[in-house]
Short mmCIF file of C-alpha atoms in Angstrom, two decimals:
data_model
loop_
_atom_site.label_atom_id
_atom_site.label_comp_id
_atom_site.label_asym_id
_atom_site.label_seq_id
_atom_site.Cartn_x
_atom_site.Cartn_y
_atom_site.Cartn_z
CA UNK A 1 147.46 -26.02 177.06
CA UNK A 2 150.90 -27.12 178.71
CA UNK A 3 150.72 -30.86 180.42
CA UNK A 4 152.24 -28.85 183.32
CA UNK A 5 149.99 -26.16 185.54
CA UNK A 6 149.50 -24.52 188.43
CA UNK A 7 146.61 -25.87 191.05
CA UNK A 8 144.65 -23.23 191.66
CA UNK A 9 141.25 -23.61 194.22
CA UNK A 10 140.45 -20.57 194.38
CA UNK A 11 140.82 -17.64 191.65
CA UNK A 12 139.56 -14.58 193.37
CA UNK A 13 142.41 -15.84 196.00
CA UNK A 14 144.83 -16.74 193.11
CA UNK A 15 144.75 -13.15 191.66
CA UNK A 16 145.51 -11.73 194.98
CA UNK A 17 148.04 -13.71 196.62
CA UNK A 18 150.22 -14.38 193.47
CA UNK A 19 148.91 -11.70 191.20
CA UNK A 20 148.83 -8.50 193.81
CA UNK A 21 144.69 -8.03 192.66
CA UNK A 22 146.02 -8.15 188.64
CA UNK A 23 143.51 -9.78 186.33
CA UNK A 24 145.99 -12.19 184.42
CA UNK A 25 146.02 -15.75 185.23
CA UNK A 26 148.52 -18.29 182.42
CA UNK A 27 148.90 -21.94 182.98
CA UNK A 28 146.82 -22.73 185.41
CA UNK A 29 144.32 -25.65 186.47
CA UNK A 30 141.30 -23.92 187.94
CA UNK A 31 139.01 -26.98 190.11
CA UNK A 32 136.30 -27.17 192.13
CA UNK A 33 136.29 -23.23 192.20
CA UNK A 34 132.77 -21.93 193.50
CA UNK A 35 132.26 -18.25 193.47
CA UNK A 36 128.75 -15.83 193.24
CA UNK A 37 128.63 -12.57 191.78
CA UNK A 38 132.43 -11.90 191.72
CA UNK A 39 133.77 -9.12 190.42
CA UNK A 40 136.62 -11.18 187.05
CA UNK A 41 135.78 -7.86 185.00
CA UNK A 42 139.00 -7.26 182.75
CA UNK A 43 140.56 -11.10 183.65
CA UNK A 44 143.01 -12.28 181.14
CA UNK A 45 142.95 -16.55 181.70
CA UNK A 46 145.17 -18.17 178.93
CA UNK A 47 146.46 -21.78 178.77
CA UNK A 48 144.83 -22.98 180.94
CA UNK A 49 142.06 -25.70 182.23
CA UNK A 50 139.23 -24.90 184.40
CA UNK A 51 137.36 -28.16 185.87
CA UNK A 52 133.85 -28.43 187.98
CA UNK A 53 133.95 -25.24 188.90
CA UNK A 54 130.72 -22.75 189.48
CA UNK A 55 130.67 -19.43 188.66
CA UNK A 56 126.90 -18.12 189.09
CA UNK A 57 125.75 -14.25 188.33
CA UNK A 58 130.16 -13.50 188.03
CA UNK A 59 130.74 -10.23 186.14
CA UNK A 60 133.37 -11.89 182.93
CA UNK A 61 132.74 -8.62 181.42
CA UNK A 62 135.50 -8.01 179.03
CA UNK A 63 137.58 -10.91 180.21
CA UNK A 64 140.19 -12.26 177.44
CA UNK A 65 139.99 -16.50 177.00
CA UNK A 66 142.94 -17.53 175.48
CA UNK A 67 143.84 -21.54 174.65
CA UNK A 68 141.61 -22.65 177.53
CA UNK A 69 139.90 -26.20 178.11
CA UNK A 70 136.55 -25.54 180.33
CA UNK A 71 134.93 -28.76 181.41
CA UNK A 72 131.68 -29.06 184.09
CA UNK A 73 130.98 -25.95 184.89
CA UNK A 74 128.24 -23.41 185.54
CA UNK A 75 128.43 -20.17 184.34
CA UNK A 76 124.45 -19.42 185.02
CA UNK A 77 123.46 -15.99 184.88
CA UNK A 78 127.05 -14.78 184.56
CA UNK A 79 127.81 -11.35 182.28
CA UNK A 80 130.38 -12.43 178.84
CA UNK A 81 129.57 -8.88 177.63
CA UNK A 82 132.30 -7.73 175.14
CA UNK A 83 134.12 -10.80 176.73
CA UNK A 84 136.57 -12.49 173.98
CA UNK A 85 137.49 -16.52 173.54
CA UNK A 86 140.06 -17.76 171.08
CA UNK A 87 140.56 -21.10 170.48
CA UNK A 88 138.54 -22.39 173.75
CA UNK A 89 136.98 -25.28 174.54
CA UNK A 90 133.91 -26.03 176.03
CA UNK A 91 132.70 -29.42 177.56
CA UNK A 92 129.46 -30.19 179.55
CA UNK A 93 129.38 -26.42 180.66
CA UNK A 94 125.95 -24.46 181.88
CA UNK A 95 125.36 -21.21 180.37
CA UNK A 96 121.64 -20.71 181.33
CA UNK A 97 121.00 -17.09 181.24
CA UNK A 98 124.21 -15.81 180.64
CA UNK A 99 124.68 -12.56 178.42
CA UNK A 100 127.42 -12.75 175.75
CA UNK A 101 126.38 -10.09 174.21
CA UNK A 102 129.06 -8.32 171.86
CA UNK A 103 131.29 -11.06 172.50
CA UNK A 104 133.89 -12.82 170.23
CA UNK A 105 134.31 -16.14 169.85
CA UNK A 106 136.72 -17.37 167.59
CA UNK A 107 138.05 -20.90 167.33
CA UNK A 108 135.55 -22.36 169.79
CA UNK A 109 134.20 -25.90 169.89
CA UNK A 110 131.25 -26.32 172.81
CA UNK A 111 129.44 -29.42 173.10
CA UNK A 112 127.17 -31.28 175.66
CA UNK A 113 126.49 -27.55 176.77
CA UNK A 114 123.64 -25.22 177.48
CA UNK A 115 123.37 -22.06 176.69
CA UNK A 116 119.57 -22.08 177.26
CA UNK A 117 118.16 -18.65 177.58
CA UNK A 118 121.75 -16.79 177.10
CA UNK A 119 121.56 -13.82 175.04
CA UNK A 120 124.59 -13.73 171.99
CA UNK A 121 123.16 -10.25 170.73
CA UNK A 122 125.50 -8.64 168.63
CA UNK A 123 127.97 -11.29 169.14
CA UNK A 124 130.70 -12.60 166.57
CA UNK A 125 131.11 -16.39 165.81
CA UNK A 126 133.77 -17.05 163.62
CA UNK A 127 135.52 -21.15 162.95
CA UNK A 128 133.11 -22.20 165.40
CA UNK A 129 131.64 -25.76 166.38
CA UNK A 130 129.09 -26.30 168.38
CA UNK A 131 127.59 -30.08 168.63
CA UNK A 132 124.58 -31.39 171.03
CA UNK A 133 124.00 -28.04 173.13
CA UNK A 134 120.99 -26.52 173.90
CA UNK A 135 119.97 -23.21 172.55
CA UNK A 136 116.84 -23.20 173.46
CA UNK A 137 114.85 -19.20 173.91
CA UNK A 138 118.78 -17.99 173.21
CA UNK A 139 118.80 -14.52 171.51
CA UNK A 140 120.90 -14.77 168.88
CA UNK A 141 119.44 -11.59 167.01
CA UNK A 142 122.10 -9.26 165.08
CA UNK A 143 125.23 -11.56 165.63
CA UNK A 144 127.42 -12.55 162.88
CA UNK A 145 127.97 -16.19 162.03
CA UNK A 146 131.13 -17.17 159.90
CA UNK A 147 132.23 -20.81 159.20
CA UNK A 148 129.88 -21.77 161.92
CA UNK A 149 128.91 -25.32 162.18
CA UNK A 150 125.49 -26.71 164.80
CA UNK A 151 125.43 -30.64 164.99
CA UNK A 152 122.31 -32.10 167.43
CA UNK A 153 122.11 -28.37 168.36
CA UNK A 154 118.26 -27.74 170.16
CA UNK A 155 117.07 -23.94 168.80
CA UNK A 156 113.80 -24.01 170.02
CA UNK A 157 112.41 -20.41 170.60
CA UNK A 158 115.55 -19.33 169.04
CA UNK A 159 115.82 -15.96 167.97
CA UNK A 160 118.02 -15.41 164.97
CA UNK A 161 116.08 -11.79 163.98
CA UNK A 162 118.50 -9.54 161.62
CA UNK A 163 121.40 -12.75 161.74
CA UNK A 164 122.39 -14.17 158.31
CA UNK A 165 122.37 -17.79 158.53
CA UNK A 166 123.79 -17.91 155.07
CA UNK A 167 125.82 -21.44 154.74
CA UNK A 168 124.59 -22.63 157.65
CA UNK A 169 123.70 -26.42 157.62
CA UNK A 170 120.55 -26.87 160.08
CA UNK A 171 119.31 -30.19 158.94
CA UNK A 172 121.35 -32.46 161.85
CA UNK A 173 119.44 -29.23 164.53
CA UNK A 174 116.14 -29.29 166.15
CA UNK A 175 114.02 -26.25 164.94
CA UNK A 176 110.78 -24.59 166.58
CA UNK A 177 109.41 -21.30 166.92
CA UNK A 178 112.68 -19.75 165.86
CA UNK A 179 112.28 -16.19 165.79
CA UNK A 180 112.80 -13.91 162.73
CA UNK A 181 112.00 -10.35 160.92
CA UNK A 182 108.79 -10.55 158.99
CA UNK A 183 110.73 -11.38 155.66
CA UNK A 184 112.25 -14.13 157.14
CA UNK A 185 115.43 -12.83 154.95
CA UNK A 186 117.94 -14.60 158.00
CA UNK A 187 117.25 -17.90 156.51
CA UNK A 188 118.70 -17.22 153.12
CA UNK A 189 121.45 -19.15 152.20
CA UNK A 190 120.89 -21.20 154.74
CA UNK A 191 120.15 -25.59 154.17
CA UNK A 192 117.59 -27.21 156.03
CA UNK A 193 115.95 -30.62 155.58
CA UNK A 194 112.36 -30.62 154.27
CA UNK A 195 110.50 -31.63 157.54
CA UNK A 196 112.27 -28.12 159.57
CA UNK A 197 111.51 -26.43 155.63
CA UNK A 198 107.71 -27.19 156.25
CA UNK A 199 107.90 -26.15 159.92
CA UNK A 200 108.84 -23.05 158.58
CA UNK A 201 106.38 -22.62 155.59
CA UNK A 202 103.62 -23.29 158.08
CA UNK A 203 104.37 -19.21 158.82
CA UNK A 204 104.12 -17.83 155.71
#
């Protein structure tokens, strides 16, 4: 992200002053936005920071994150859907309820977040870091996870059904009433302490 941006206080108003209604926002320092149910279908934000700002029930579907530092805000009940972030940031954000599914995140690191009842269905995580966020009653069923790392991450009601959790280290998460296929095949490969490993066995 360059030291120097562009204020911005509004983006719907950003994108059609200085943009003539086009979708692509660079180098920018989004604060204190506040915005329901707007239309950012198709935006293209790269290298840029976006600060306190609330964004409830927005339509992101399809958007393009690029190199950008988010920090306090609320995406609640907002649509990700096919929505792509590379090398993103995410600090002290709210996710609760938001739908992500068949997104791509690459290159992410989220922490002190919530992403409490989102849905990452069919969703790619790839070099991703996610430490002390909430996951709790996610769906995280059919996504792929690769070089994914959870620190103090909360999955409880989780559902991981038909997602490989192959190499992923669980024993620093909090695990209950995860949900998986009958077989319980997602947790191969997977390392968890013994205390989640009884948890677990208490299903069989």
């Amino acid at each position: 992200v360059p030291g120097e941006l562009a204020e911005v206080a509004s983006l719907t108003a950003w994108i059609e002053r200085e943009n003539d209604g086009d979708p692509f926002v660079a180098h920018a320092h989004v604060a204190g936005d506040e915005a329901a149910r707007a239309d950012f279908a198709l935006l293209e934000l790269s290298e840029s920071r976006v600060e306190g700002c609330r964004y409830t029930g927005c339509d992101f579907a399809r958007a393009a994150f690029a190199d950008v530092a988010f920090s306090g805000c609320d995406f609640s009940n907002s649509d990700f859907s096919e929505a792509n972030f590379t090398r993103c940031t995410f600090a002290s954000c709210k996710f609760t309820g938001a739908n992500f599914t068949e997104a791509v995140l690459r290159r992410v690191e989220a922490r002190d977040s919530t992403l409490a009842y989102a849905s990452l269905a069919k969703a790619k995580l790839e070099d991703v870091s996610v430490r002390a966020t909430d996951f709790s009653h996610a769906d995280v069923s059919e996504a792929r996870l690769k070089r994914a790392a959870f620190d103090d991450v909360r999955f409880v009601g989780t559902s991981f059904f038909r997602t490989s959790l192959s190499g992923i280290d669980l024993t620093a998460c909090q695990l209950a009433d995860i949900v998986l296929s009958d077989g319980m095949g997602e947790l191969r490969g997977c390392r968890m302490d013994l205390y989640q490993a009884a948890g677990i066995a208490q299903r069989l």
